[in-house]
Coordinates of C-alpha atoms and ligand atoms in Angstrom, one line a residue:
M395 CA 0.0 0.0 0.0
T396 CA 1.1 3.5 -0.7
T397 CA 2.0 5.5 2.4
L398 CA 0.7 9.0 2.9
T399 CA 2.4 12.0 4.6
L400 CA 1.2 15.5 5.2
T401 CA 3.8 18.3 5.0
D402 CA 3.9 22.1 4.9
K403 CA 7.4 22.3 3.4
D404 CA 7.8 24.3 0.2
T405 CA 8.7 22.7 -3.1
A406 CA 12.3 24.0 -3.0
A407 CA 12.9 22.2 0.3
L408 CA 10.9 19.0 -0.1
K409 CA 12.9 16.1 -1.5
A410 CA 10.7 14.0 -3.8
D411 CA 11.2 12.2 -7.1
V412 CA 8.2 13.9 -8.7
L413 CA 6.2 17.0 -7.9
V414 CA 2.5 17.0 -9.0
L415 CA 0.8 20.3 -9.6
L416 CA -2.6 21.0 -11.1
S417 CA -3.7 23.3 -13.9
R418 CA -6.9 25.1 -14.9
T419 CA -8.0 26.7 -18.1
S420 CA -10.2 29.5 -19.3
D421 CA -10.5 31.0 -22.7
G422 CA -7.6 29.0 -24.0
D423 CA -5.3 30.2 -21.2
T424 CA -3.9 27.3 -19.2
R425 CA -2.3 28.1 -15.9
L426 CA -1.3 26.5 -12.6
V427 CA -3.8 26.3 -9.8
T428 CA -2.4 28.3 -6.9
A429 CA -0.9 25.9 -4.4
H430 CA 1.0 26.0 -1.1
G431 CA 4.8 26.1 -1.2
V432 CA 5.1 27.0 -4.9
A433 CA 7.3 30.1 -5.5
A434 CA 6.2 32.9 -7.8
E435 CA 9.2 32.2 -10.2
T436 CA 8.2 28.5 -10.4
E437 CA 4.6 29.4 -11.2
E438 CA 5.7 31.9 -13.9
H439 CA 8.0 29.5 -15.5
I440 CA 5.4 26.7 -15.6
N441 CA 2.7 29.0 -16.9
A442 CA 5.0 30.2 -19.7
T443 CA 5.9 26.6 -20.6
L444 CA 2.2 25.4 -20.6
A445 CA 1.4 28.2 -23.0
A446 CA 4.4 27.4 -25.2
I447 CA 3.5 23.7 -25.6
G448 CA -0.2 24.4 -25.9
A449 CA -1.4 22.5 -22.8
K450 CA -5.2 22.4 -22.7
G451 CA -5.6 21.9 -18.9
R452 CA -8.2 19.1 -19.4
L453 CA -8.8 16.3 -17.0
N454 CA -6.5 13.3 -17.8
E455 CA -4.0 15.5 -19.6
T456 CA -0.7 15.3 -17.8
T457 CA 2.4 17.3 -18.9
K458 CA 5.9 16.4 -17.7
L459 CA 8.5 19.1 -17.2
T460 CA 12.1 19.0 -16.1
G461 CA 14.5 21.5 -14.7
V462 CA 11.8 23.7 -13.2
P463 CA 13.2 26.5 -11.1
G464 CA 12.3 26.5 -7.4
V465 CA 11.5 22.8 -7.3
S466 CA 14.0 20.3 -5.8
A467 CA 12.2 17.3 -7.5
P468 CA 13.8 16.4 -10.9
L469 CA 10.4 15.9 -12.5
V470 CA 7.2 18.0 -12.4
V471 CA 3.9 16.6 -13.6
V472 CA 1.2 19.1 -14.3
S473 CA -2.3 17.5 -14.3
G474 CA -5.3 19.2 -15.8
T475 CA -8.5 19.7 -13.8
S476 CA -10.8 21.1 -16.6
L477 CA -11.7 23.8 -14.0
E478 CA -11.9 27.4 -15.2
D479 CA -11.3 29.1 -11.8
E480 CA -9.5 28.4 -8.6
P481 CA -11.1 25.3 -7.1
Q482 CA -14.0 25.6 -4.7
A483 CA -15.3 23.2 -2.1
S484 CA -17.7 21.8 -4.8
D485 CA -14.8 21.0 -7.1
H486 CA -13.4 18.2 -4.9
E487 CA -14.2 15.5 -7.4
S488 CA -12.2 17.3 -10.2
I489 CA -9.3 17.6 -7.8
R490 CA -9.5 13.9 -6.9
Q491 CA -9.6 12.9 -10.5
A492 CA -6.7 15.2 -11.6
V493 CA -4.5 14.0 -8.8
G494 CA -5.5 10.4 -9.4
A495 CA -4.7 10.7 -13.1
A496 CA -1.2 12.0 -12.3
I497 CA -0.4 9.4 -9.6
R498 CA -1.8 6.6 -11.7
G499 CA 0.6 7.6 -14.4
L500 CA 3.6 7.5 -12.1
K501 CA 3.8 3.8 -11.4
G502 CA 7.3 2.7 -10.5
T503 CA 8.0 6.1 -8.7
Q504 CA 9.3 6.0 -5.1
H505 CA 8.1 9.3 -3.8
A506 CA 5.6 11.7 -5.3
A507 CA 4.6 15.0 -3.7
V508 CA 1.4 16.8 -4.5
A509 CA 0.8 20.5 -3.7
V510 CA -2.7 21.3 -2.5
P511 CA -4.6 24.2 -3.9
G512 CA -5.5 26.5 -1.1
P513 CA -5.4 26.2 2.7
S514 CA -8.5 24.0 3.1
S515 CA -8.0 20.7 5.1
E516 CA -11.0 19.3 3.1
L517 CA -9.1 19.9 -0.2
A518 CA -6.1 18.3 1.4
G519 CA -8.3 15.3 2.0
A520 CA -9.5 15.3 -1.6
V521 CA -5.9 15.4 -2.8
A522 CA -5.0 12.5 -0.5
E523 CA -8.0 10.5 -1.7
G524 CA -7.2 11.1 -5.4
A525 CA -3.6 10.2 -4.9
L526 CA -4.4 6.9 -3.0
F527 CA -7.3 5.9 -5.3
G528 CA -5.1 6.5 -8.3
A529 CA -2.1 4.6 -6.9
Y530 CA -3.8 1.2 -7.1
A531 CA -2.4 -1.7 -9.2
F532 CA -3.4 -5.4 -9.3
N533 CA -0.3 -7.4 -9.9
A534 CA -1.1 -10.5 -7.8
Y535 CA -1.3 -12.8 -10.9
R536 CA 1.9 -11.8 -12.7
S537 CA 4.7 -14.3 -12.5
A538 CA 7.4 -11.6 -12.4
P539 CA 6.1 -8.2 -11.2
K540 CA 7.8 -5.3 -13.0
P541 CA 9.0 -2.4 -10.7
S542 CA 7.5 -0.1 -13.3
S543 CA 4.0 -1.4 -12.7
E544 CA 4.1 -1.0 -8.9
P545 CA 2.1 1.9 -7.4
V546 CA 3.9 5.0 -6.1
A547 CA 5.4 4.0 -2.8
K548 CA 5.1 7.2 -0.9
V549 CA 2.9 10.3 -1.4
S550 CA 3.5 13.6 0.4
V551 CA 0.6 16.0 0.4
I552 CA 1.9 19.6 0.6
S553 CA -0.6 21.8 2.4
S554 CA -0.4 24.9 4.7
A555 CA -3.0 23.0 6.9
A556 CA -0.7 20.0 7.3
R557 CA -0.3 20.4 11.0
T558 CA -4.0 20.9 11.8
A559 CA -6.1 18.2 13.4
A560 CA -8.7 18.6 10.6
A561 CA -6.1 17.8 7.9
K562 CA -4.8 14.8 9.8
A563 CA -8.3 13.5 10.2
A564 CA -9.0 14.0 6.5
A565 CA -5.8 12.2 5.6
K566 CA -6.7 9.3 7.9
R567 CA -10.2 9.1 6.3
A568 CA -8.5 9.1 2.8
E569 CA -6.4 6.1 3.9
V570 CA -9.4 4.2 5.2
L571 CA -11.4 4.8 2.1
A572 CA -8.5 3.9 -0.2
E573 CA -7.6 0.8 1.6
T574 CA -11.1 -0.6 1.8
Q575 CA -11.8 0.4 -1.8
A576 CA -8.6 -1.4 -2.9
F577 CA -9.8 -4.5 -1.0
A578 CA -13.1 -4.3 -3.0
R579 CA -11.1 -3.9 -6.2
D580 CA -8.9 -6.8 -5.3
L581 CA -11.9 -9.1 -4.7
V582 CA -13.4 -8.2 -8.0
N583 CA -10.2 -8.5 -9.9
T584 CA -9.4 -11.9 -8.4
P585 CA -10.0 -14.5 -11.1
P586 CA -13.2 -16.7 -10.6
N587 CA -11.2 -19.9 -10.4
D588 CA -9.8 -18.5 -7.1
L589 CA -12.8 -16.5 -5.9
Y590 CA -15.9 -18.6 -5.4
P591 CA -18.5 -18.5 -2.6
E592 CA -16.5 -20.5 0.0
S593 CA -13.1 -18.7 -0.7
F594 CA -14.9 -15.3 -0.8
A595 CA -16.4 -16.1 2.7
D596 CA -12.9 -17.2 3.9
K597 CA -11.2 -14.0 2.7
V598 CA -13.9 -11.9 4.4
K599 CA -13.4 -13.8 7.7
K600 CA -9.7 -13.4 7.5
R601 CA -9.8 -9.7 6.6
L602 CA -12.2 -8.8 9.4
S603 CA -10.9 -11.0 12.2
G604 CA -9.7 -8.8 15.1
T605 CA -11.9 -5.9 14.0
K606 CA -15.3 -4.7 15.5
V607 CA -17.1 -6.5 12.7
K608 CA -18.6 -10.0 13.5
V609 CA -18.8 -12.4 10.6
S610 CA -21.1 -15.4 10.3
V611 CA -21.4 -17.8 7.4
M612 CA -24.3 -20.0 6.4
E613 CA -23.3 -23.0 4.4
E614 CA -25.6 -24.8 1.9
R615 CA -27.2 -27.1 4.5
A616 CA -28.2 -24.1 6.7
L617 CA -29.4 -22.3 3.6
A618 CA -31.6 -25.2 2.5
K619 CA -33.1 -25.4 6.0
A620 CA -33.8 -21.7 6.0
N621 CA -35.7 -22.0 2.6
C622 CA -33.2 -19.9 0.7
G623 CA -34.6 -21.0 -2.7
G624 CA -32.8 -18.2 -4.4
L625 CA -29.3 -18.9 -3.3
I626 CA -29.8 -22.7 -3.5
G627 CA -31.4 -22.6 -6.9
V628 CA -28.8 -20.3 -8.5
G629 CA -25.9 -22.1 -6.8
Q630 CA -27.0 -25.7 -7.6
G631 CA -25.5 -25.8 -11.1
S632 CA -22.0 -25.2 -9.7
A633 CA -19.6 -27.6 -8.1
R634 CA -18.9 -24.8 -5.6
P635 CA -21.9 -24.3 -3.3
P636 CA -23.4 -21.0 -2.3
R637 CA -22.9 -19.1 1.0
L638 CA -24.7 -16.3 2.9
V639 CA -22.2 -14.2 4.8
T640 CA -23.6 -11.8 7.5
L641 CA -21.5 -9.0 8.8
T642 CA -22.5 -7.1 12.0
Y643 CA -21.1 -3.8 13.2
A644 CA -22.9 -2.6 16.3
P645 CA -21.2 0.3 18.0
E646 CA -22.7 1.1 21.5
K647 CA -23.5 4.7 20.7
A648 CA -25.6 3.7 17.6
T649 CA -29.2 4.7 17.6
R650 CA -29.9 3.9 13.9
H651 CA -29.5 0.7 12.0
V652 CA -28.7 0.3 8.3
A653 CA -28.9 -3.0 6.5
I654 CA -26.9 -3.6 3.3
V655 CA -27.5 -6.5 0.9
G656 CA -24.8 -7.2 -1.8
K657 CA -25.0 -9.3 -4.9
G658 CA -22.2 -11.8 -4.9
I659 CA -22.3 -13.9 -8.0
T660 CA -18.7 -15.0 -8.2
F661 CA -19.1 -15.9 -11.9
D662 CA -22.2 -15.4 -14.0
S663 CA -22.2 -17.8 -17.0
G664 CA -25.9 -17.1 -17.4
G665 CA -26.7 -20.7 -16.4
L666 CA -28.6 -22.8 -18.9
C667 CA -29.7 -19.6 -20.6
L668 CA -26.0 -19.3 -21.4
K669 CA -24.5 -15.9 -22.1
P670 CA -22.7 -15.4 -25.4
A671 CA -19.0 -15.8 -25.0
T672 CA -18.2 -12.1 -25.3
S673 CA -20.7 -11.1 -22.6
M674 CA -19.2 -13.6 -20.2
I675 CA -15.6 -12.3 -20.3
T676 CA -16.1 -9.7 -17.5
M677 CA -18.5 -11.8 -15.4
K678 CA -16.1 -12.2 -12.5
C679 CA -17.3 -8.7 -11.7
D680 CA -20.8 -9.9 -10.8
M681 CA -19.9 -10.0 -7.1
A682 CA -18.9 -6.3 -7.0
G683 CA -22.0 -5.4 -4.9
A684 CA -21.0 -7.9 -2.2
A685 CA -17.4 -6.6 -2.4
A686 CA -18.5 -3.0 -1.9
A687 CA -20.7 -4.0 1.0
V688 CA -17.9 -5.8 2.9
A689 CA -15.4 -3.0 2.2
A690 CA -17.9 -0.3 3.4
V691 CA -18.6 -2.2 6.7
E692 CA -14.9 -2.4 7.3
A693 CA -14.5 1.3 6.6
L694 CA -17.3 2.3 8.9
A695 CA -15.8 0.1 11.7
R696 CA -12.4 1.7 11.2
L697 CA -13.8 5.2 11.2
G698 CA -15.8 4.4 14.3
T699 CA -19.0 5.8 12.7
P700 CA -21.8 5.5 15.3
V701 CA -24.4 3.7 13.2
A702 CA -25.2 0.0 13.4
V703 CA -24.8 -1.9 10.1
T704 CA -25.7 -5.4 9.2
A705 CA -24.6 -6.6 5.8
Y706 CA -25.6 -9.7 3.9
L707 CA -23.4 -11.0 1.1
C708 CA -25.4 -13.3 -1.2
L709 CA -22.7 -15.5 -2.7
A710 CA -23.3 -18.1 -5.5
E711 CA -21.8 -19.2 -8.8
N712 CA -24.2 -19.3 -11.7
M713 CA -23.1 -22.3 -13.8
T714 CA -24.6 -25.0 -16.1
G715 CA -23.9 -28.2 -14.2
S716 CA -26.2 -31.2 -14.5
N717 CA -28.2 -30.1 -11.5
A718 CA -28.5 -26.5 -12.8
Q719 CA -31.8 -24.7 -12.3
R720 CA -34.1 -24.9 -15.3
P721 CA -36.6 -22.4 -16.8
G722 CA -39.9 -23.6 -15.5
D723 CA -38.6 -24.5 -12.1
V724 CA -40.5 -23.0 -9.1
V725 CA -38.5 -22.0 -6.0
T726 CA -39.6 -20.9 -2.6
M727 CA -37.7 -17.9 -1.2
H728 CA -36.7 -17.3 2.4
N729 CA -39.7 -15.1 3.0
G730 CA -42.0 -17.8 1.7
K731 CA -42.9 -16.3 -1.6
T732 CA -42.7 -18.6 -4.7
V733 CA -41.0 -17.7 -8.0
E734 CA -41.3 -19.3 -11.4
I735 CA -37.9 -19.3 -13.1
I736 CA -38.0 -17.9 -16.6
N737 CA -34.4 -16.9 -17.6
T738 CA -31.6 -18.4 -15.6
D739 CA -29.4 -15.4 -16.5
A740 CA -31.7 -13.2 -14.3
E741 CA -30.0 -14.9 -11.2
G742 CA -28.9 -11.8 -9.3
R743 CA -32.4 -10.9 -8.2
L744 CA -33.0 -14.4 -7.0
V745 CA -30.0 -14.5 -4.6
M746 CA -30.8 -10.9 -3.5
A747 CA -34.4 -11.9 -2.7
D748 CA -33.1 -14.2 0.1
G749 CA -30.7 -11.5 1.3
L750 CA -33.5 -8.9 1.4
S751 CA -35.8 -11.3 3.3
F752 CA -33.1 -11.8 5.9
A753 CA -32.4 -8.1 6.1
S754 CA -36.1 -7.4 6.7
E755 CA -36.3 -9.7 9.7
I756 CA -34.1 -7.4 11.7
T757 CA -36.3 -4.4 10.8
P758 CA -33.5 -1.9 10.2
D759 CA -34.3 1.8 9.7
V760 CA -33.4 1.4 6.0
V761 CA -32.1 -1.3 3.8
V762 CA -29.8 -0.6 0.9
D763 CA -29.0 -3.2 -1.8
I764 CA -26.2 -2.9 -4.2
A765 CA -25.9 -5.2 -7.3
T766 CA -24.4 -5.5 -10.8
L767 CA -28.0 -6.4 -11.6
T768 CA -29.0 -5.5 -15.2
G769 CA -27.4 -4.8 -18.6
A770 CA -30.4 -2.5 -19.0
A771 CA -29.0 -0.1 -16.4
M772 CA -25.9 0.2 -18.6
M773 CA -28.1 0.8 -21.6
A774 CA -29.8 3.6 -19.8
L775 CA -27.0 5.4 -18.0
G776 CA -23.7 4.3 -19.6
V777 CA -20.9 2.8 -17.6
R778 CA -20.0 5.6 -15.1
T779 CA -23.4 6.2 -13.4
A780 CA -25.3 3.9 -11.1
A781 CA -29.1 3.7 -11.1
V782 CA -31.0 4.2 -7.9
L783 CA -34.6 3.0 -7.3
S784 CA -36.5 3.1 -4.1
N785 CA -39.9 2.8 -2.4
N786 CA -39.1 6.0 -0.5
D787 CA -38.3 9.3 -2.2
D788 CA -36.6 10.7 0.8
A789 CA -34.3 7.7 1.3
R790 CA -33.5 7.7 -2.4
E791 CA -32.5 11.4 -2.4
R792 CA -30.3 10.8 0.7
M793 CA -28.5 8.1 -1.3
V794 CA -28.0 10.2 -4.4
T795 CA -26.7 13.1 -2.2
A796 CA -24.5 10.8 -0.2
A797 CA -22.9 9.5 -3.4
S798 CA -22.3 12.9 -4.9
R799 CA -20.5 14.0 -1.7
V800 CA -17.9 11.4 -2.2
G801 CA -17.6 11.7 -6.0
E802 CA -19.7 8.7 -7.1
R803 CA -22.4 9.5 -9.7
Q804 CA -25.9 8.1 -9.2
W805 CA -29.1 8.9 -10.9
A806 CA -32.7 8.3 -9.7
M807 CA -34.9 6.0 -11.8
P808 CA -38.7 5.4 -11.4
L809 CA -40.3 2.3 -10.1
A810 CA -42.8 2.3 -12.9
E811 CA -45.8 0.3 -11.5
E812 CA -47.1 -0.8 -14.9
L813 CA -44.1 -3.2 -15.2
R814 CA -45.2 -5.2 -12.2
P815 CA -48.3 -7.1 -13.7
P816 CA -46.2 -8.6 -16.5
M817 CA -44.4 -10.6 -13.8
D818 CA -47.6 -12.4 -12.8
S819 CA -47.2 -16.2 -13.2
Q820 CA -49.6 -19.0 -14.1
V821 CA -48.1 -21.3 -11.4
A822 CA -46.3 -19.4 -8.8
D823 CA -46.7 -16.0 -6.9
F824 CA -44.8 -14.4 -9.7
K825 CA -42.1 -14.8 -12.3
H826 CA -38.7 -13.1 -12.0
T827 CA -38.8 -11.4 -15.4
G828 CA -41.5 -9.5 -17.2
E829 CA -41.9 -7.0 -20.0
K830 CA -39.0 -6.8 -22.4
H831 CA -38.5 -3.1 -22.1
G832 CA -37.4 -1.5 -18.8
G833 CA -35.4 -4.4 -17.5
M834 CA -33.7 -2.4 -14.8
I835 CA -37.1 -1.4 -13.4
T836 CA -38.5 -4.9 -13.6
A837 CA -35.6 -6.2 -11.6
A838 CA -36.1 -3.6 -8.9
L839 CA -39.8 -4.2 -8.7
F840 CA -39.0 -7.9 -8.2
L841 CA -36.6 -7.1 -5.4
R842 CA -39.3 -4.9 -3.7
E843 CA -41.4 -8.0 -3.2
F844 CA -38.8 -9.2 -0.6
V845 CA -38.6 -6.0 1.5
G846 CA -40.7 -6.6 4.6
D847 CA -42.7 -4.3 6.8
N848 CA -41.5 -2.4 10.0
A849 CA -43.3 -2.4 13.3
D850 CA -45.8 0.2 12.0
G851 CA -46.9 -2.1 9.3
E852 CA -45.2 0.0 6.6
Q853 CA -42.7 -1.3 4.1
I854 CA -39.2 -0.7 5.4
P855 CA -37.5 2.2 3.4
W856 CA -35.4 0.5 0.8
V857 CA -32.9 1.8 -1.7
H858 CA -31.7 -0.3 -4.6
V859 CA -28.4 0.7 -6.4
D860 CA -27.7 -1.0 -9.7
I861 CA -24.0 -0.8 -10.4
A862 CA -23.8 -3.0 -13.5
G863 CA -22.1 -0.1 -15.4
P864 CA -19.7 1.5 -13.0
A865 CA -18.5 -1.6 -11.1
F866 CA -16.0 -2.7 -13.8
N867 CA -14.1 -0.6 -16.3
S868 CA -13.5 -2.5 -19.5
D869 CA -12.0 0.6 -21.2
G870 CA -8.9 2.5 -20.5
A871 CA -8.0 4.0 -17.1
H872 CA -9.2 7.5 -16.4
G873 CA -8.7 9.9 -13.4
Y874 CA -8.3 7.7 -10.4
T875 CA -10.2 4.8 -12.0
P876 CA -8.1 1.9 -13.2
T877 CA -9.0 -0.6 -15.9
G878 CA -10.9 -3.5 -14.4
A879 CA -12.5 -3.4 -10.9
T880 CA -13.3 0.2 -9.8
G881 CA -14.4 -0.4 -6.2
Y882 CA -17.5 1.7 -7.1
G883 CA -20.0 1.9 -4.3
V884 CA -17.8 1.6 -1.2
R885 CA -17.7 5.3 -0.7
S886 CA -21.4 5.8 -1.4
L887 CA -22.3 3.2 1.2
V888 CA -20.0 4.7 3.8
S889 CA -21.4 8.2 3.0
F890 CA -25.0 7.0 3.2
A891 CA -24.4 5.3 6.5
E892 CA -22.8 8.4 7.8
A893 CA -25.8 10.4 6.8
N894 CA -28.0 8.0 8.8
V895 CA -26.3 8.4 12.1
Ligands
BES358 N1 -24.9 -9.9 -14.2 C1 -25.8 -9.6 -15.2 C2 -25.9 -8.1 -15.4 C3 -24.7 -7.4 -15.9 C4 -24.5 -7.2 -17.3 C5 -23.8 -6.9 -15.0 C6 -23.4 -6.6 -17.7 C7 -22.6 -6.2 -15.5 C8 -22.4 -6.1 -16.9 C9 -27.2 -10.1 -14.8 O1 -27.2 -11.3 -14.0 C10 -27.9 -10.4 -16.0 O2 -27.5 -11.3 -16.7 N2 -29.0 -9.7 -16.3 C11 -29.8 -10.0 -17.5 C12 -31.2 -10.1 -17.1 C13 -32.1 -10.6 -18.2 C14 -31.8 -12.0 -18.5 C15 -33.6 -10.5 -17.7 C16 -29.6 -8.8 -18.4 O3 -29.4 -7.7 -17.9 O4 -29.5 -9.0 -19.6
MN359 MN1 -27.0 -13.0 -15.2
ZN360 ZN1 -25.5 -11.6 -12.8

């Protein structure tokens, strides 16, 4: 892991291999963002150079300069923010992305320093987050790791606020978010021959042992006894049986209780309704919801957030073995409702149904589920925005706001009621698919059937986050986002729980 240090030294005094600075641009004029510890002659020199080489100051544009006066580091990287003016509090995400792009591009570097725009400790936190999020690399499966693909070993954040308690707290939070997000990324990037329900549960137990999070695992016999027809049905085509992992974080001061349910399909072949080969390639990512859930609970425990959280990881492998679930099968879920199986590739909602049933039994104040649930969500919103659907407008808005606070983009989608009747079944309570259009909404309406009532007889507030798009980046890296697993959702879940204290 990359280590993080705060310093208020100036760039002439600080010994580092690389100094990262940020630029902004307005009316074709690209110039440095004002930052602590950068001398006027340094700024003038760089501004003149940026003009001479025609730098555009756009996000993901990095410019390397050598021999810069007033800087002891031999190399300066100027990273564009796309901002027109000096950064404001609302520009944190641009700062994270710009710093992330620079640090991501500096693999193999020992020590990089980043100068923070302005005296704000919050901005120092954003810089620290961008640097640590961008420093990630997944090299566990290379036979001979190259030094040039190792993340930056040490990052110094140069800020005038370096010695304040607020900046130290912001840096600590950045470390917790980065380390837990990296854990989620690692889980998702791990090949599915090594990550399956049992090994996933083992990794979670190991990771959380000695923390304030309790872990319990239900194996297939216990699942069958508890009528978990979703997990059992989806998992029965695989040689590697399903698991339900429950995580409990219950700090004494907590007055509110959030439940989280994560989709943990360790590989989605589609089952008998087999996916085409090209659609299957990235399907190790189908457990990204469960990965985000476990990482978020770890983060909340490490941050000591005074909110109780119970998370359910619904783990199964969707395969085509001789005992695989068939279209036409009817299964009984943990809450007693019966479901006619139509398309074995709509497996996520089946395992989530059991998880939501369990979550409802503890009557939390709110239940959030997070799942790489539908290709339709990607069709609607592209691959960088999650869809949010809910039975409660207020809870949904709190989720979207919580996500935007930490730089994750979410967009509200309607639970269009007319899509519910097409799920009516001739033989069971309902089918798990319906009308061909609006697949993201149909999936959410199915999940809603498994959200129980609270003591007042009202359905528990429930928020569904479909992360099929943003969980996995099949394109090039950008900002602090690597190719492959993104760790999307960890920060939104943490932020949402914090807002529910
Ligand atoms: N895991 C997929 C959804 C998915 C697709 C996630 C692409 C990430 C990237 C899910 O299990 C699935 O196959 N959904 C089907 C549902 C359909 C059969 C009703 C889909 O979206 O096509
Ligand atoms: Mn599927
Ligand atoms: Zn799936």
